[in-house]
PDB file of C-alpha atoms in Angstrom:
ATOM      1  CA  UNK A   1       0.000   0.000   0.000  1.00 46.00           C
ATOM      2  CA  UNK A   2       1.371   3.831  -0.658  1.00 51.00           C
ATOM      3  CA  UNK A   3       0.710   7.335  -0.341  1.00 53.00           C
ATOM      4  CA  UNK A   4      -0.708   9.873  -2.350  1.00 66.00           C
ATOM      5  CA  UNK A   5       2.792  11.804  -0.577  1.00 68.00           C
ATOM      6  CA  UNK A   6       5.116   9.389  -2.129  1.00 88.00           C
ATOM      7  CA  UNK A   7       3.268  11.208  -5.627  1.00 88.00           C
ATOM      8  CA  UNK A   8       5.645  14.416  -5.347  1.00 93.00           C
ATOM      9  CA  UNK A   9       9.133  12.506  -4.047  1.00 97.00           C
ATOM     10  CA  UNK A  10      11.760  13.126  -6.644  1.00 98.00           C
ATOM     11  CA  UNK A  11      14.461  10.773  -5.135  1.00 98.00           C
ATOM     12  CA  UNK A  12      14.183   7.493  -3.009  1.00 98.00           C
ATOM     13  CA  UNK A  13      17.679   6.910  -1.033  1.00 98.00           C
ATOM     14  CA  UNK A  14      18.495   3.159   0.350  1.00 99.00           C
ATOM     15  CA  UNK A  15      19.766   2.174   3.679  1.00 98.00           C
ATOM     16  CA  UNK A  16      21.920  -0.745   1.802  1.00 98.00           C
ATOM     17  CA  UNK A  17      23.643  -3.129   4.266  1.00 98.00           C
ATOM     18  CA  UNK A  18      20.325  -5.391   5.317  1.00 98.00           C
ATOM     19  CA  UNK A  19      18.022  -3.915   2.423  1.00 98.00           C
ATOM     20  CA  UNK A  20      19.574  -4.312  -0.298  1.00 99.00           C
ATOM     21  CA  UNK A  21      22.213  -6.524   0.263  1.00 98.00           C
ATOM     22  CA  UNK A  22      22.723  -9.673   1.989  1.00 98.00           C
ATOM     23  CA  UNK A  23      25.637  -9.037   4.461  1.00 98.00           C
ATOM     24  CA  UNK A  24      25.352 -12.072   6.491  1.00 98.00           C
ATOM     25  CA  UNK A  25      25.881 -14.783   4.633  1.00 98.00           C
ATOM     26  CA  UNK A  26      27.711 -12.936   2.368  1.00 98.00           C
ATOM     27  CA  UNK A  27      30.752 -12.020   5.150  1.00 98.00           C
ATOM     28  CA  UNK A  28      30.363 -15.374   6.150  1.00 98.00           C
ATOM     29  CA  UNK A  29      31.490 -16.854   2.686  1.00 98.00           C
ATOM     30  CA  UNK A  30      34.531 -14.781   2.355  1.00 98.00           C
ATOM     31  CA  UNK A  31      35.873 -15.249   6.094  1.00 98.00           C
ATOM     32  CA  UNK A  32      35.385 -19.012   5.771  1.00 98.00           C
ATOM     33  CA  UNK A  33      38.278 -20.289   4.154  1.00 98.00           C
ATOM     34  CA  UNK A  34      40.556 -17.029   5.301  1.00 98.00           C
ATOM     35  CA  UNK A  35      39.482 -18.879   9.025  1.00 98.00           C
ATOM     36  CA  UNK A  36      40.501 -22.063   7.781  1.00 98.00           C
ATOM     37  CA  UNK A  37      43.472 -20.766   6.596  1.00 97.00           C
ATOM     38  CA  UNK A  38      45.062 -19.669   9.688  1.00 97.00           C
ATOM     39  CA  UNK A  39      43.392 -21.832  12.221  1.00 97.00           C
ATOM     40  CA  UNK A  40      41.345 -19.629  14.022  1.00 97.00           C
ATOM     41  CA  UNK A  41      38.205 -21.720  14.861  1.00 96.00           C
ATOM     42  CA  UNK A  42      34.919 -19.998  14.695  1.00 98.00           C
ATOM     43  CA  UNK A  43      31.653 -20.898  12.732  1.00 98.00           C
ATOM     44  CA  UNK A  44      31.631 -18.243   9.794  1.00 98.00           C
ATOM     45  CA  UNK A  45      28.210 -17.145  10.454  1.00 98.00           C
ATOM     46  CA  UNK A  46      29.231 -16.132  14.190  1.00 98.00           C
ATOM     47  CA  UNK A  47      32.102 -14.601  12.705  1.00 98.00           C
ATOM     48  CA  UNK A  48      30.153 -12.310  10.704  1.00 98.00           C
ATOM     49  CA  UNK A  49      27.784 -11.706  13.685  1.00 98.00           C
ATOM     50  CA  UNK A  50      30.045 -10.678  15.771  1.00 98.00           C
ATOM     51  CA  UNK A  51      31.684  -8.440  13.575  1.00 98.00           C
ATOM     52  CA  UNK A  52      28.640  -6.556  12.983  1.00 98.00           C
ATOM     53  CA  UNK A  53      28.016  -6.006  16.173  1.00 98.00           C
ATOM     54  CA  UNK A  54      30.653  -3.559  16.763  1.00 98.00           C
ATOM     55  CA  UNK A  55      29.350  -1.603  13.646  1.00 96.00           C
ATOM     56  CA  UNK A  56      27.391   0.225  16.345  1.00 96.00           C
ATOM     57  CA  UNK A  57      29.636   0.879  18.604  1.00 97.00           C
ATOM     58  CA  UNK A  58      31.975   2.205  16.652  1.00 98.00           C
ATOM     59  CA  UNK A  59      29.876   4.554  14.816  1.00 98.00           C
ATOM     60  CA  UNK A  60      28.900   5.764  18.195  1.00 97.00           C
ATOM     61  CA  UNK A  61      32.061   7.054  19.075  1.00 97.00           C
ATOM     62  CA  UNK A  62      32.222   9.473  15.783  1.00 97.00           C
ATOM     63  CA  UNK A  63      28.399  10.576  16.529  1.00 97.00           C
ATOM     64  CA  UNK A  64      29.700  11.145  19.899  1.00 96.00           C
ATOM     65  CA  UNK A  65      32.484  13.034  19.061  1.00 96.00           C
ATOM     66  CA  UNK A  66      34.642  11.088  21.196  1.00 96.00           C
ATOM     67  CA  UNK A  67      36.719  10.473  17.863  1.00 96.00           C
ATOM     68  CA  UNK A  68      37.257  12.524  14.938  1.00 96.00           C
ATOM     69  CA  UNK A  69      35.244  11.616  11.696  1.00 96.00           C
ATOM     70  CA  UNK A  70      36.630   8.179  10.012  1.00 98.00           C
ATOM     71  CA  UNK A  71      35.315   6.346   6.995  1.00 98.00           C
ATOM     72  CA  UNK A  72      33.185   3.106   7.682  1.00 98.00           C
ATOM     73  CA  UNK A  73      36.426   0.959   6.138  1.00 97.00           C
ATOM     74  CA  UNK A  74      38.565   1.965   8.381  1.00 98.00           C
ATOM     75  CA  UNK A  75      36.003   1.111  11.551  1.00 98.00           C
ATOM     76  CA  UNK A  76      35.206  -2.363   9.696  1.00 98.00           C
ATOM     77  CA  UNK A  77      39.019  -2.884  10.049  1.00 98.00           C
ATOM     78  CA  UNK A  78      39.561  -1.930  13.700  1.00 98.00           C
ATOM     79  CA  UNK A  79      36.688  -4.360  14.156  1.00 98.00           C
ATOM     80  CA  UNK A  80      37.507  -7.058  12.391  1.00 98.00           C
ATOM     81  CA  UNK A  81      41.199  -6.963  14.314  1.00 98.00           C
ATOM     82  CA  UNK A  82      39.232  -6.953  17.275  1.00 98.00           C
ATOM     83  CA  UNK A  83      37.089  -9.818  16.583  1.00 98.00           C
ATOM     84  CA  UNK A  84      40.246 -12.075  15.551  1.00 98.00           C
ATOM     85  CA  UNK A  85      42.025 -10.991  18.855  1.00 97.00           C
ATOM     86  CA  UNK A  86      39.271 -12.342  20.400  1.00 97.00           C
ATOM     87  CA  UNK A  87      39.525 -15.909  19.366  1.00 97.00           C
ATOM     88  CA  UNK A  88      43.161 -15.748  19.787  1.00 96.00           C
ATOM     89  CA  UNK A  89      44.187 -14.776  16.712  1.00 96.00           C
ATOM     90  CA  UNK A  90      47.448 -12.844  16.996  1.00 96.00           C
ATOM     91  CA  UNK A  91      46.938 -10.381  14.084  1.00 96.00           C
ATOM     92  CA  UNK A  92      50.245  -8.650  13.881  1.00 95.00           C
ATOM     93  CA  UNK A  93      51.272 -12.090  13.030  1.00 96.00           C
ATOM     94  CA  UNK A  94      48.814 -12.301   9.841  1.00 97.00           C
ATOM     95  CA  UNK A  95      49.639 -11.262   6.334  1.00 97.00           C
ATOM     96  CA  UNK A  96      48.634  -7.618   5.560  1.00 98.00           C
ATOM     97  CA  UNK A  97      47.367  -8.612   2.185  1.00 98.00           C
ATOM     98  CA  UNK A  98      44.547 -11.418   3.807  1.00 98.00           C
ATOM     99  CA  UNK A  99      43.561  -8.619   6.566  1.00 98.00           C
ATOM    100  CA  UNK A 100      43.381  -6.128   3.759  1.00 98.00           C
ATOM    101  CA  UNK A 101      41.357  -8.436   1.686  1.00 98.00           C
ATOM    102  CA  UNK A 102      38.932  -9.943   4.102  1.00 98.00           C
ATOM    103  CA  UNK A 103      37.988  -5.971   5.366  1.00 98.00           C
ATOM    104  CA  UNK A 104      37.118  -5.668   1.660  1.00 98.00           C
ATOM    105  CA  UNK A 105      34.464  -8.384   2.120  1.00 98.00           C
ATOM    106  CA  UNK A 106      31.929  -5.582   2.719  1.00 98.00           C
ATOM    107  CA  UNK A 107      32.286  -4.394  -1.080  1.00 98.00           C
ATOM    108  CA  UNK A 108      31.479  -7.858  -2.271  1.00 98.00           C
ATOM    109  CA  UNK A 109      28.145  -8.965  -0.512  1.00 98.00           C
ATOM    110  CA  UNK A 110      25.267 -10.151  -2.877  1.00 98.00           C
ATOM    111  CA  UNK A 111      22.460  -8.613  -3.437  1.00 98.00           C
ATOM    112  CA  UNK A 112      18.871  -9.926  -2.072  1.00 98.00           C
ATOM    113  CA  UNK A 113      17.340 -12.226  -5.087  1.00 98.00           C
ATOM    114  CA  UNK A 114      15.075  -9.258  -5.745  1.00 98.00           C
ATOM    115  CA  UNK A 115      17.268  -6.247  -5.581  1.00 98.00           C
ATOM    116  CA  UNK A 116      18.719  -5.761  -9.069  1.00 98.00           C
ATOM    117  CA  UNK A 117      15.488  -6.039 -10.612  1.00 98.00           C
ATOM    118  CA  UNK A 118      13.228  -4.205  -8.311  1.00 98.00           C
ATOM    119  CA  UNK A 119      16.346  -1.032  -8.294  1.00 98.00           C
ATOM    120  CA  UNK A 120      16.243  -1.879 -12.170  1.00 98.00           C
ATOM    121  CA  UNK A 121      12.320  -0.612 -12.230  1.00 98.00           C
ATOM    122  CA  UNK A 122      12.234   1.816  -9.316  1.00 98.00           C
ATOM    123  CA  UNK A 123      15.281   3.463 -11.637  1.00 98.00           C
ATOM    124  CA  UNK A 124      12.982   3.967 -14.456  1.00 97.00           C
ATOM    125  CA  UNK A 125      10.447   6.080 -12.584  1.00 96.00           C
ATOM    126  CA  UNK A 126      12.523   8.152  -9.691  1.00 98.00           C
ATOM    127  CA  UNK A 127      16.529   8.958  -9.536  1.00 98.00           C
ATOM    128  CA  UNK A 128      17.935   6.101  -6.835  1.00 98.00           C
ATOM    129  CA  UNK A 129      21.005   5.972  -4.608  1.00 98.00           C
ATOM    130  CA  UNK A 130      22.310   4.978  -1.384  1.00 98.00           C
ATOM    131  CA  UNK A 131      22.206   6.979   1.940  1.00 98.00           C
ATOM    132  CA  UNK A 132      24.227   4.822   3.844  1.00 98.00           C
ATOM    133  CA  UNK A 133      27.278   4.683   6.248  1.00 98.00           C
ATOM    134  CA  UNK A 134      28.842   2.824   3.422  1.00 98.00           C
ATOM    135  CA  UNK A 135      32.181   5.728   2.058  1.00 98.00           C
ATOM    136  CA  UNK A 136      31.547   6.516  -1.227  1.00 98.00           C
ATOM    137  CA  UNK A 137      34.369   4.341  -2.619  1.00 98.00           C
ATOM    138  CA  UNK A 138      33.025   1.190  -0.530  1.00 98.00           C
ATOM    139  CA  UNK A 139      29.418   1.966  -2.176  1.00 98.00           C
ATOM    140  CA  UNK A 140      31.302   2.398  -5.772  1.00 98.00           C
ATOM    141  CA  UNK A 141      32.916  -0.824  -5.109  1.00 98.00           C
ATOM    142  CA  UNK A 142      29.710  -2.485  -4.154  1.00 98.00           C
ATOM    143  CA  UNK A 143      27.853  -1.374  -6.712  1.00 98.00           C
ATOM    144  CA  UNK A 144      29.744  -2.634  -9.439  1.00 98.00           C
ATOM    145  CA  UNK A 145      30.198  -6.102  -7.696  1.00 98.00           C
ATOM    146  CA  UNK A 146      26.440  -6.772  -7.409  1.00 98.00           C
ATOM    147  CA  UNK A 147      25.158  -4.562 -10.154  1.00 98.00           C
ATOM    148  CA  UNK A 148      23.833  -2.186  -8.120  1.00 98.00           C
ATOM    149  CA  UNK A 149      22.377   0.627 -10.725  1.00 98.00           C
ATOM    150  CA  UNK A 150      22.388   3.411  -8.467  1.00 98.00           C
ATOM    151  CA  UNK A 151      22.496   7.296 -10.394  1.00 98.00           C
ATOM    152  CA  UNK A 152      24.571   8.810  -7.370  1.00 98.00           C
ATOM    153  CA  UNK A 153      26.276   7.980  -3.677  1.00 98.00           C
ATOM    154  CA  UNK A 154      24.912   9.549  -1.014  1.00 98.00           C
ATOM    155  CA  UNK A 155      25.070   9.398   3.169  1.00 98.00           C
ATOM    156  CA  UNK A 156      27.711   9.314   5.417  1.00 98.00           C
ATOM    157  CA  UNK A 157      31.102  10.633   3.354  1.00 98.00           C
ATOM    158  CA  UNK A 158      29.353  13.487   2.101  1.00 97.00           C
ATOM    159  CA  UNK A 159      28.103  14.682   5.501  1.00 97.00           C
ATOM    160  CA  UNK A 160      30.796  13.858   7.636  1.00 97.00           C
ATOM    161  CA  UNK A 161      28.228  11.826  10.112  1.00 97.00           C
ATOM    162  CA  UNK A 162      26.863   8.618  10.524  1.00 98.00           C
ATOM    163  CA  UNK A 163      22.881   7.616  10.521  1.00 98.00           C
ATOM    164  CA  UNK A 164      20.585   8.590  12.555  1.00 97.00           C
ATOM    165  CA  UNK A 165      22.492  11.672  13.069  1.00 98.00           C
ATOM    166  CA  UNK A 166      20.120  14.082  10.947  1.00 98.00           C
ATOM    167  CA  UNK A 167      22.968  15.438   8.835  1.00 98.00           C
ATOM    168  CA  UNK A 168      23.225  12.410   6.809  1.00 98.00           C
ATOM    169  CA  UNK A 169      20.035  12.731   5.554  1.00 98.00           C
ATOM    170  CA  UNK A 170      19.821  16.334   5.555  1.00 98.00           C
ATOM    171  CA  UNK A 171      22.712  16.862   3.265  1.00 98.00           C
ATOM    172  CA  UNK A 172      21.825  13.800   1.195  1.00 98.00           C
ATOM    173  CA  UNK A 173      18.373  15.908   0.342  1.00 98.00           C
ATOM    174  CA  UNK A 174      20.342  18.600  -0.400  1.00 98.00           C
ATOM    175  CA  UNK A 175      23.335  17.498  -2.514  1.00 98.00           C
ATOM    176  CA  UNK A 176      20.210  15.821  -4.856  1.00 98.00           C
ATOM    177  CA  UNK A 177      19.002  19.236  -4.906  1.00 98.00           C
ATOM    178  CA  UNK A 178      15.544  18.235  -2.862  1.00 98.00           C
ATOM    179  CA  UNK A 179      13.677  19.174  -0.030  1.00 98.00           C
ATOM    180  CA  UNK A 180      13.567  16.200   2.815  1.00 98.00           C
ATOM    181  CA  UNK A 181       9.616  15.732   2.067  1.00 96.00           C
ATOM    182  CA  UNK A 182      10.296  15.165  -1.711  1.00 97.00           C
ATOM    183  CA  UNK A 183      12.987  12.539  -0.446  1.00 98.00           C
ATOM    184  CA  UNK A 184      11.863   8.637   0.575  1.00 98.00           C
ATOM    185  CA  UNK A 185      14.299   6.852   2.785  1.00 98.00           C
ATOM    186  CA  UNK A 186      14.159   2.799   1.526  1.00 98.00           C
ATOM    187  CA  UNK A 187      15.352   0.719   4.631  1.00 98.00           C
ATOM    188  CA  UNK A 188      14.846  -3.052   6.658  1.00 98.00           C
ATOM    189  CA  UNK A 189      15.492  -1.021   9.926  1.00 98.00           C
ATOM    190  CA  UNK A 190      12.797   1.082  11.818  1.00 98.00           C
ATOM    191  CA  UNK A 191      14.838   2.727  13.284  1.00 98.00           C
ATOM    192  CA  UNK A 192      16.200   4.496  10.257  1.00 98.00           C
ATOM    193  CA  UNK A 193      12.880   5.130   9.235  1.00 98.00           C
ATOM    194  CA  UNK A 194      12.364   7.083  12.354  1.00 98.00           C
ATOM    195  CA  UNK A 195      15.048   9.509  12.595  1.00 98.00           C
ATOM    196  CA  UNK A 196      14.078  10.213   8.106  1.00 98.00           C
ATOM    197  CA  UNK A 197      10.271  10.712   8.945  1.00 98.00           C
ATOM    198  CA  UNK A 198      11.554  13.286  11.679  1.00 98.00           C
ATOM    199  CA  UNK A 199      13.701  15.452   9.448  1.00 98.00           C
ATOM    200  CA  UNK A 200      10.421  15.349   6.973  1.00 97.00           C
ATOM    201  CA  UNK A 201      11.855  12.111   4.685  1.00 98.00           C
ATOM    202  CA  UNK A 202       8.727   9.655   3.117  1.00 98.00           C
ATOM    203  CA  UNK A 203       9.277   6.337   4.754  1.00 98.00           C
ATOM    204  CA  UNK A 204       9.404   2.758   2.412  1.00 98.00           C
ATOM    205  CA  UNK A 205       9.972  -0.431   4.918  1.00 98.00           C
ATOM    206  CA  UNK A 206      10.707  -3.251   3.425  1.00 98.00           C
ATOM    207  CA  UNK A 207      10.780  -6.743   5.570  1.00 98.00           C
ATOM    208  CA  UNK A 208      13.624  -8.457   5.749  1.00 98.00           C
ATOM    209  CA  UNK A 209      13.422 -11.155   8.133  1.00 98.00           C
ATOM    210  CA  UNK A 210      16.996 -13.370   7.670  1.00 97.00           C
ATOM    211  CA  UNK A 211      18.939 -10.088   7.749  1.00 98.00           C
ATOM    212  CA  UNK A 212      20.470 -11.490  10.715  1.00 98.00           C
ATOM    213  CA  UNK A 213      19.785 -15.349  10.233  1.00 97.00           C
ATOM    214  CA  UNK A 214      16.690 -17.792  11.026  1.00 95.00           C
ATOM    215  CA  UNK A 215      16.394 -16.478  14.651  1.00 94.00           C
ATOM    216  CA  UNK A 216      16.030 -12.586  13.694  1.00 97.00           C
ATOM    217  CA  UNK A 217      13.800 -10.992  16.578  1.00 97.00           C
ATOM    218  CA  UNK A 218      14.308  -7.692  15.060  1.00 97.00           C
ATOM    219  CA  UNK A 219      12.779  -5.657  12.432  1.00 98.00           C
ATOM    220  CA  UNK A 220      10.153  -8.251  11.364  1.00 98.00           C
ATOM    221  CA  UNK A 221       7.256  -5.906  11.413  1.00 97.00           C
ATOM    222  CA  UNK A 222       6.652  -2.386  10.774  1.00 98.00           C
ATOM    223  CA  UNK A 223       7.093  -0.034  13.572  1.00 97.00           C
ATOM    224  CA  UNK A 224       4.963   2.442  12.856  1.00 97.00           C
ATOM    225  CA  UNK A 225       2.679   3.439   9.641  1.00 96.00           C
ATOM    226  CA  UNK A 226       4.933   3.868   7.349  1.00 97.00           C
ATOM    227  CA  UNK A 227       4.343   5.119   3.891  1.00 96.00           C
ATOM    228  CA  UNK A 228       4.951   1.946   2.016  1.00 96.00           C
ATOM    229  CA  UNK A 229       5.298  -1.431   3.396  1.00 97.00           C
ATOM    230  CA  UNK A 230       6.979  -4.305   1.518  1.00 97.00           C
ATOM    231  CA  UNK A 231       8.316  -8.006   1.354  1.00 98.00           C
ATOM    232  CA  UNK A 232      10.317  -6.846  -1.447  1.00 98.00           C
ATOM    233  CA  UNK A 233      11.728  -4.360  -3.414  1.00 98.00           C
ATOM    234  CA  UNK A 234       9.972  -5.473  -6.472  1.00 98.00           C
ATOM    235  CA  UNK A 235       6.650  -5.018  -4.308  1.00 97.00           C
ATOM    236  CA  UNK A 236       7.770  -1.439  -3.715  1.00 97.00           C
ATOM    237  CA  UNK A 237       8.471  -1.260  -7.705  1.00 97.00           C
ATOM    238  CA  UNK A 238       4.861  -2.311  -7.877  1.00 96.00           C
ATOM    239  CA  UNK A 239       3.333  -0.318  -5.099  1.00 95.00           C
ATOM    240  CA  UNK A 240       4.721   2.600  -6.469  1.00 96.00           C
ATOM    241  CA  UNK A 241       4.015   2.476 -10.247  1.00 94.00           C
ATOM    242  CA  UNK A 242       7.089   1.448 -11.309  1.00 96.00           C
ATOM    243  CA  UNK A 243       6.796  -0.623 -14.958  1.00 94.00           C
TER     244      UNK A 243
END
């Protein structure tokens, strides 16, 4: 179901790692056989959970000012050396090259089965791009792995903040040349979709209940009443006149 507001948005921007792209499993693939590799025993999949779970925390730090502003790569990377020092990996003793690579795992994580196309048709009706925490080269990088056909790079690097602060999608409005009400923030995450429908931003949710595995207890409903609500992001192609 949509809105007769979505009717005068000129841009939808994407929350990407969850919505459009499967991080997960993805993460888990690459750091498979670099575990393997150099004995450090951990299942994947709680590999990649853990790691993610310090993307908060360290984003908190720049929101909080307690650190100057850093791109997302370089937090992934102080994380993921955390994370191996926890299961007893000794990381000045591993090769730069595998760190380096395995860091770069979050520019190569697939898209959901119905991303490409449903970006393909949303694409033909309204300008699309990301306003994520993703830099802008991490995005670039990203894009052309999965096919990703996003018209521009929005979010974090160009403001200089990380989601929810209101900057990020503030600035994003404004660097497409748009107010925030003729902007709709795409996302998995209430949460997101809270702090865009504050600044003004239309609100898309789409579901996406294995973001975090089969036992996800978050994000499997709509929080509030949004302005679309999806399974997919070919139903929000179709819920919003897309061809």
């Amino acid at each position: 179901m949509t809105s007769d507001a979505l009717e005068k948005v000129g841009f939808l921007g994407f929350d990407v790692f969850g919505t459009v792209v499967d991080w997960r499993s993805s993460v888990a693939r690459q750091a498979e056989p670099f575990l393997k590799r150099h004995g450090i025993d951990v299942d994947p999949h709680r590999f990649a959970d853990e790691w993610r779970a310090l993307y908060q925390p360290a984003m908190e730090a720049v929101r909080a000012g307690k650190r100057p502003w850093v791109k997302l790569n370089i937090l992934n990377r102080e994380n993921l050396e955390a994370v191996l020092a926890r299961h007893g990996a000794d990381v000045r003793q591993l090769p730069e090259t595998d760190l380096a690579d395995l860091n770069r795992a979050w520019q190569r994580l697939d898209p959901w089965p119905d991303s490409v196309a449903g970006l393909t048709r949303l694409k033909r009706r309204f300008p699309i791009g990301p306003i994520s925490n993703g830099s802008i080269a991490g995005m670039m990088n990203l894009a052309r792995f999965g096919g990703l056909p996003w018209d521009v790079i929005l979010g974090a690097e160009i403001a200089r903040s990380y989601k929810p602060q209101p900057q990020t999608y503030l600035r994003s409005a404004e660097a497409v040349g748009l107010p925030p009400e003729r902007v709709a923030m795409v996302a998995a995450h209430n949460a997101d979709l809270v702090a865009a429908r504050a600044l003004g931003l239309r609100t898309i949710f789409v579901r996406r209940p294995r973001e975090h595995g089969p036992g996800q207890t978050t994000d499997l409903e709509p929080a509030s009443d949004w302005d679309v609500v999806a399974q997919s992001l070919t139903e929000v192609a179709d819920a919003l006149g897309c061809p």
